[in-house]
Amino acid sequence: MFFFSIAAFSQTATGTIDNYVGAIIDNAPGNSGDNYNEPNTTELNTWNDIVTSILSENISTARTSANIINYKLTEFTDTSISPNQVFYVLEEKSPQSNYWGTYVFSKTPTRNNLIIQASHSKYDTNTGKQAVYCFKNLVAKALFINGTHRCNSNNFSSCSGTTSVCGSSDSYRVSDMAHTTTSMFQKTTENLFNAISNSVFIQLHGFGKKSTDPYVIMSNGTREIPTIDYATLIKETLLIEDNSLTFKLAHVNTSWNRLIGFTNTQGRLINSSSDHCNASATTTSGRFIHIEQEK
């Protein structure tokens, strides 16, 4: 009992990050229950301070601030990697009350500018665990995992776009991290985008493939061709692994309109839209890659 008390107080854990975050994903609320609570301005500001402290390696300060909003910062040592890797896991304490998601930061990233995001881990089959796998094996800078099913909240987002994934066609829910600007997911994106000058955000999604669809649909959030075309580079690399794959890229196949992420609020932010909530971007930074894969 004494050991567990010390472990809880020091906020440390060991094992594999796959299993640790995978369990959080498995236990996240589903498409009903109205568990998700939209953060207020004070909470968003506190969260921003926490993320800034983590990036500055002020872990003690980050923990103090996290405690204010029922979060904790666990120093997790992944013993399945050689050499062992230390990750800082920003996760909600039990009992949970807000479900703002889980955010993981590498202490010594191999790819200091790479951020992996899964905004629909409960709806887009396996994308959460796929994101963890990519984050771990690439030793990326950060990993974002949403906190509930995208349809969990009864409240609607004010941001543009509609969807029928929650029933009849309607506005997105505030629990849909890809379609709201008042979320910890968006705030963390904003912080890292501004703090890391060459940061690149890869957001993983899954879709039900129609007979007319390719296996993979990718977008940088616009029709524009970026200076560094990461989507095309990813396509070329995937084809080396599996040359049976078919693709549509929104900035190459400009007549293709399905699942191209133009209403995605992280993409709008990263591409400097005039209104992240209501206006699609018209220019691209090249630092946002939206990947839709057959479920």
CSV table of C-alpha atoms in Angstrom, one decimal:
chain,number,residue,atom,x,y,z
A,1,MET,CA,0.0,0.0,0.0
A,2,PHE,CA,2.9,2.3,0.8
A,3,PHE,CA,4.4,1.8,-2.7
A,4,PHE,CA,1.2,2.7,-4.4
A,5,SER,CA,0.8,5.8,-2.3
A,6,ILE,CA,4.2,7.0,-3.3
A,7,ALA,CA,3.6,6.2,-7.0
A,8,ALA,CA,0.4,8.1,-7.0
A,9,PHE,CA,1.9,11.1,-5.3
A,10,SER,CA,5.0,11.2,-7.6
A,11,GLN,CA,2.8,10.6,-10.7
A,12,THR,CA,5.1,8.1,-12.3
A,13,ALA,CA,4.4,4.8,-14.1
A,14,THR,CA,6.2,2.3,-16.2
A,15,GLY,CA,5.2,-0.2,-18.9
A,16,THR,CA,4.3,0.3,-22.6
A,17,ILE,CA,2.7,3.6,-23.7
A,18,ASP,CA,0.5,1.6,-26.1
A,19,ASN,CA,-1.2,-0.3,-23.3
A,20,TYR,CA,-1.4,2.8,-21.0
A,21,VAL,CA,-3.0,5.1,-23.5
A,22,GLY,CA,-4.9,2.2,-25.1
A,23,ALA,CA,-6.7,1.6,-21.9
A,24,ILE,CA,-7.7,5.3,-21.7
A,25,ILE,CA,-9.1,5.1,-25.2
A,26,ASP,CA,-11.0,1.9,-24.4
A,27,ASN,CA,-12.6,3.4,-21.3
A,28,ALA,CA,-13.6,6.7,-22.9
A,29,PRO,CA,-17.4,7.4,-23.0
A,30,GLY,CA,-19.3,6.5,-26.1
A,31,ASN,CA,-21.8,8.3,-28.4
A,32,SER,CA,-24.3,9.0,-25.6
A,33,GLY,CA,-24.2,10.1,-22.0
A,34,ASP,CA,-23.4,13.8,-22.5
A,35,ASN,CA,-20.2,13.4,-20.4
A,36,TYR,CA,-18.1,15.9,-22.3
A,37,ASN,CA,-18.0,19.4,-20.7
A,38,GLU,CA,-16.9,22.3,-22.9
A,39,PRO,CA,-14.1,24.3,-21.2
A,40,ASN,CA,-14.6,27.9,-20.2
A,41,THR,CA,-12.1,30.7,-20.9
A,42,THR,CA,-10.4,30.4,-17.5
A,43,GLU,CA,-9.9,26.7,-18.0
A,44,LEU,CA,-8.6,27.2,-21.5
A,45,ASN,CA,-6.1,29.7,-20.2
A,46,THR,CA,-5.0,27.4,-17.4
A,47,TRP,CA,-4.6,24.6,-19.9
A,48,ASN,CA,-2.5,26.8,-22.1
A,49,ASP,CA,-0.2,27.6,-19.2
A,50,ILE,CA,0.2,23.9,-18.5
A,51,VAL,CA,1.2,23.1,-22.0
A,52,THR,CA,3.7,25.9,-22.0
A,53,SER,CA,5.2,24.7,-18.8
A,54,ILE,CA,5.5,21.1,-20.2
A,55,LEU,CA,7.3,22.5,-23.4
A,56,SER,CA,9.6,24.5,-21.1
A,57,GLU,CA,10.2,21.4,-19.0
A,58,ASN,CA,8.8,23.1,-15.9
A,59,ILE,CA,7.1,19.8,-14.8
A,60,SER,CA,6.5,20.8,-11.2
A,61,THR,CA,4.7,24.0,-12.4
A,62,ALA,CA,2.7,22.0,-14.9
A,63,ARG,CA,1.5,19.6,-12.3
A,64,THR,CA,0.4,22.3,-9.9
A,65,SER,CA,-1.7,23.9,-12.6
A,66,ALA,CA,-3.0,20.6,-13.9
A,67,ASN,CA,-4.3,19.8,-10.4
A,68,ILE,CA,-6.5,22.9,-10.5
A,69,ILE,CA,-8.6,21.4,-13.4
A,70,ASN,CA,-8.6,17.7,-12.2
A,71,TYR,CA,-5.7,16.7,-14.5
A,72,LYS,CA,-2.4,15.1,-13.6
A,73,LEU,CA,1.0,14.8,-15.5
A,74,THR,CA,2.3,11.3,-15.3
A,75,GLU,CA,5.9,10.7,-16.0
A,76,PHE,CA,5.7,7.4,-18.0
A,77,THR,CA,8.7,5.3,-18.8
A,78,ASP,CA,8.2,3.0,-21.7
A,79,THR,CA,10.4,0.0,-21.0
A,80,SER,CA,9.7,-1.7,-24.3
A,81,ILE,CA,11.8,0.8,-26.2
A,82,SER,CA,15.6,0.6,-26.1
A,83,PRO,CA,16.8,2.9,-24.8
A,84,ASN,CA,13.8,3.4,-22.6
A,85,GLN,CA,11.7,6.5,-23.5
A,86,VAL,CA,10.1,8.9,-21.0
A,87,PHE,CA,6.7,10.4,-21.9
A,88,TYR,CA,4.7,13.0,-20.0
A,89,VAL,CA,1.0,12.0,-20.1
A,90,LEU,CA,-1.4,14.8,-19.4
A,91,GLU,CA,-4.5,12.9,-18.3
A,92,GLU,CA,-7.7,13.6,-16.3
A,93,LYS,CA,-7.7,12.2,-12.8
A,94,SER,CA,-10.4,9.8,-11.6
A,95,PRO,CA,-13.3,10.4,-11.2
A,96,GLN,CA,-13.4,12.2,-14.5
A,97,SER,CA,-15.8,15.1,-15.0
A,98,ASN,CA,-14.7,16.9,-18.2
A,99,TYR,CA,-13.2,14.4,-20.7
A,100,TRP,CA,-11.0,16.9,-22.5
A,101,GLY,CA,-8.7,14.2,-23.8
A,102,THR,CA,-5.2,12.8,-23.2
A,103,TYR,CA,-2.0,14.5,-24.4
A,104,VAL,CA,1.4,12.9,-24.4
A,105,PHE,CA,4.7,14.6,-24.8
A,106,SER,CA,8.1,13.0,-25.4
A,107,LYS,CA,10.9,14.1,-23.0
A,108,THR,CA,13.5,13.4,-25.7
A,109,PRO,CA,11.8,13.2,-29.1
A,110,THR,CA,13.5,11.9,-32.1
A,111,ARG,CA,11.2,14.1,-34.3
A,112,ASN,CA,10.9,17.3,-32.3
A,113,ASN,CA,8.5,18.9,-34.8
A,114,LEU,CA,6.0,16.0,-35.4
A,115,ILE,CA,2.6,15.9,-33.7
A,116,ILE,CA,0.2,13.0,-34.1
A,117,GLN,CA,-3.5,13.6,-33.6
A,118,ALA,CA,-6.6,11.4,-33.3
A,119,SER,CA,-9.7,13.5,-32.9
A,120,HIS,CA,-12.2,10.7,-33.4
A,121,SER,CA,-10.6,7.7,-31.6
A,122,LYS,CA,-14.0,6.2,-30.5
A,123,TYR,CA,-15.7,6.6,-33.9
A,124,ASP,CA,-12.9,6.2,-36.5
A,125,THR,CA,-12.0,2.6,-35.7
A,126,ASN,CA,-8.5,2.0,-34.3
A,127,THR,CA,-7.3,5.5,-35.2
A,128,GLY,CA,-6.5,6.3,-31.5
A,129,LYS,CA,-4.3,3.2,-31.1
A,130,GLN,CA,-2.8,3.8,-34.5
A,131,ALA,CA,-1.9,7.3,-33.4
A,132,VAL,CA,-0.2,5.9,-30.3
A,133,TYR,CA,1.7,3.4,-32.4
A,134,CYS,CA,3.0,6.1,-34.8
A,135,PHE,CA,3.9,8.4,-31.9
A,136,LYS,CA,5.8,5.7,-30.0
A,137,ASN,CA,7.7,4.3,-33.0
A,138,LEU,CA,8.6,7.6,-34.5
A,139,VAL,CA,9.3,9.1,-31.0
A,140,ALA,CA,7.3,12.2,-32.1
A,141,LYS,CA,7.0,15.4,-30.1
A,142,ALA,CA,3.4,15.0,-29.0
A,143,LEU,CA,0.3,12.9,-29.2
A,144,PHE,CA,-3.3,14.1,-28.9
A,145,ILE,CA,-6.2,11.7,-28.2
A,146,ASN,CA,-9.8,13.0,-27.8
A,147,GLY,CA,-11.7,12.2,-24.6
A,148,THR,CA,-15.1,10.9,-25.8
A,149,HIS,CA,-17.0,9.7,-28.8
A,150,ARG,CA,-17.5,12.7,-31.2
A,151,CYS,CA,-21.3,12.4,-30.7
A,152,ASN,CA,-21.2,12.3,-26.9
A,153,SER,CA,-22.4,15.8,-26.1
A,154,ASN,CA,-25.9,17.0,-26.6
A,155,ASN,CA,-24.7,20.5,-27.4
A,156,PHE,CA,-23.8,21.7,-30.9
A,157,SER,CA,-20.7,23.5,-32.1
A,158,SER,CA,-21.1,26.9,-33.6
A,159,CYS,CA,-18.5,26.1,-36.2
A,160,SER,CA,-19.5,25.7,-39.9
A,161,GLY,CA,-20.2,22.3,-41.4
A,162,THR,CA,-22.7,19.5,-40.9
A,163,THR,CA,-22.6,15.8,-40.4
A,164,SER,CA,-24.9,12.8,-40.2
A,165,VAL,CA,-22.7,10.6,-38.1
A,166,CYS,CA,-24.8,11.3,-35.0
A,167,GLY,CA,-28.1,10.7,-36.7
A,168,SER,CA,-29.8,13.1,-39.1
A,169,SER,CA,-27.7,15.8,-40.8
A,170,ASP,CA,-27.0,18.5,-38.3
A,171,SER,CA,-24.2,20.7,-36.9
A,172,TYR,CA,-21.2,19.1,-35.3
A,173,ARG,CA,-21.3,18.4,-31.6
A,174,VAL,CA,-18.9,20.3,-29.2
A,175,SER,CA,-17.5,16.9,-28.3
A,176,ASP,CA,-16.2,16.6,-31.9
A,177,MET,CA,-12.6,17.8,-31.5
A,178,ALA,CA,-12.1,18.4,-35.2
A,179,HIS,CA,-15.0,20.8,-35.4
A,180,THR,CA,-14.9,23.2,-32.4
A,181,THR,CA,-12.5,25.9,-31.4
A,182,THR,CA,-13.3,26.0,-27.7
A,183,SER,CA,-11.5,22.8,-26.7
A,184,MET,CA,-8.3,21.7,-25.1
A,185,PHE,CA,-7.5,19.8,-28.4
A,186,GLN,CA,-7.7,23.1,-30.3
A,187,LYS,CA,-5.8,25.1,-27.6
A,188,THR,CA,-3.0,22.5,-27.5
A,189,THR,CA,-2.8,22.6,-31.3
A,190,GLU,CA,-2.5,26.4,-31.2
A,191,ASN,CA,0.2,26.4,-28.5
A,192,LEU,CA,2.4,23.9,-30.3
A,193,PHE,CA,1.9,25.4,-33.7
A,194,ASN,CA,3.1,28.8,-32.3
A,195,ALA,CA,5.8,27.4,-30.0
A,196,ILE,CA,7.4,25.0,-32.6
A,197,SER,CA,8.2,27.0,-35.7
A,198,ASN,CA,8.4,24.0,-38.1
A,199,SER,CA,5.8,21.8,-36.4
A,200,VAL,CA,3.8,19.3,-38.5
A,201,PHE,CA,0.5,17.9,-37.5
A,202,ILE,CA,-0.7,14.6,-38.9
A,203,GLN,CA,-4.4,13.9,-38.0
A,204,LEU,CA,-5.6,10.3,-38.5
A,205,HIS,CA,-9.2,9.5,-39.5
A,206,GLY,CA,-11.1,6.5,-40.8
A,207,PHE,CA,-14.1,6.2,-43.1
A,208,GLY,CA,-16.6,3.7,-44.5
A,209,LYS,CA,-15.4,3.1,-48.1
A,210,LYS,CA,-17.8,3.4,-50.9
A,211,SER,CA,-17.2,1.5,-54.2
A,212,THR,CA,-16.2,4.8,-55.8
A,213,ASP,CA,-13.8,5.8,-53.0
A,214,PRO,CA,-10.0,5.3,-52.9
A,215,TYR,CA,-8.5,3.5,-49.9
A,216,VAL,CA,-6.9,6.7,-48.7
A,217,ILE,CA,-8.0,10.4,-48.9
A,218,MET,CA,-5.5,13.0,-47.9
A,219,SER,CA,-5.6,16.8,-47.6
A,220,ASN,CA,-3.6,19.7,-46.3
A,221,GLY,CA,-6.8,21.5,-45.7
A,222,THR,CA,-6.8,23.5,-48.9
A,223,ARG,CA,-6.5,23.1,-52.7
A,224,GLU,CA,-3.1,24.7,-52.6
A,225,ILE,CA,0.3,23.0,-53.2
A,226,PRO,CA,2.6,23.6,-50.2
A,227,THR,CA,6.3,24.2,-50.5
A,228,ILE,CA,6.9,20.9,-48.8
A,229,ASP,CA,4.2,18.5,-49.9
A,230,TYR,CA,4.0,16.1,-47.0
A,231,ALA,CA,0.8,14.5,-48.2
A,232,THR,CA,2.4,13.5,-51.5
A,233,LEU,CA,5.5,12.2,-49.7
A,234,ILE,CA,3.4,10.1,-47.4
A,235,LYS,CA,1.5,8.7,-50.4
A,236,GLU,CA,4.7,7.8,-52.2
A,237,THR,CA,6.0,6.0,-49.1
A,238,LEU,CA,2.8,4.1,-48.5
A,239,LEU,CA,2.8,2.9,-52.1
A,240,ILE,CA,6.3,1.4,-51.5
A,241,GLU,CA,4.7,-0.6,-48.7
A,242,ASP,CA,1.5,-1.5,-50.6
A,243,ASN,CA,1.3,-0.7,-54.3
A,244,SER,CA,-2.4,-1.8,-54.4
A,245,LEU,CA,-3.5,1.3,-52.4
A,246,THR,CA,-5.4,4.0,-54.2
A,247,PHE,CA,-5.5,7.7,-53.3
A,248,LYS,CA,-7.1,11.0,-53.7
A,249,LEU,CA,-5.3,14.2,-52.6
A,250,ALA,CA,-7.4,17.3,-52.3
A,251,HIS,CA,-4.7,19.6,-53.7
A,252,VAL,CA,-3.9,17.3,-56.6
A,253,ASN,CA,-7.3,15.8,-57.5
A,254,THR,CA,-9.1,19.1,-57.3
A,255,SER,CA,-12.5,17.8,-58.4
A,256,TRP,CA,-12.6,15.5,-55.4
A,257,ASN,CA,-14.8,16.8,-52.5
A,258,ARG,CA,-15.4,13.9,-50.2
A,259,LEU,CA,-13.8,13.8,-46.7
A,260,ILE,CA,-11.1,16.5,-47.5
A,261,GLY,CA,-11.2,18.2,-44.1
A,262,PHE,CA,-11.8,21.7,-45.1
A,263,THR,CA,-14.1,22.3,-42.1
A,264,ASN,CA,-11.5,20.9,-39.7
A,265,THR,CA,-10.7,23.6,-37.1
A,266,GLN,CA,-7.2,22.5,-36.5
A,267,GLY,CA,-6.5,22.6,-40.2
A,268,ARG,CA,-8.0,26.1,-40.4
A,269,LEU,CA,-5.8,27.3,-37.6
A,270,ILE,CA,-2.6,25.8,-39.0
A,271,ASN,CA,-3.4,27.2,-42.4
A,272,SER,CA,-4.2,30.7,-41.0
A,273,SER,CA,-7.8,30.9,-41.9
A,274,SER,CA,-9.4,34.2,-41.2
A,275,ASP,CA,-12.0,32.5,-38.9
A,276,HIS,CA,-11.0,29.1,-37.6
A,277,CYS,CA,-14.6,28.3,-36.7
A,278,ASN,CA,-16.4,29.4,-39.8
A,279,ALA,CA,-14.0,30.0,-42.8
A,280,SER,CA,-12.0,27.4,-44.7
A,281,ALA,CA,-8.4,28.3,-45.4
A,282,THR,CA,-7.4,29.7,-48.8
A,283,THR,CA,-3.7,29.3,-48.3
A,284,THR,CA,-1.6,26.5,-46.9
A,285,SER,CA,1.3,26.3,-44.5
A,286,GLY,CA,1.9,22.7,-45.5
A,287,ARG,CA,2.0,21.8,-41.8
A,288,PHE,CA,-1.4,20.0,-41.5
A,289,ILE,CA,-2.0,16.6,-43.0
A,290,HIS,CA,-5.5,15.1,-42.8
A,291,ILE,CA,-5.5,11.4,-43.5
A,292,GLU,CA,-8.7,9.4,-44.1
A,293,GLN,CA,-8.3,5.6,-44.3
A,294,GLU,CA,-10.7,2.9,-45.1
A,295,LYS,CA,-12.0,1.5,-41.8
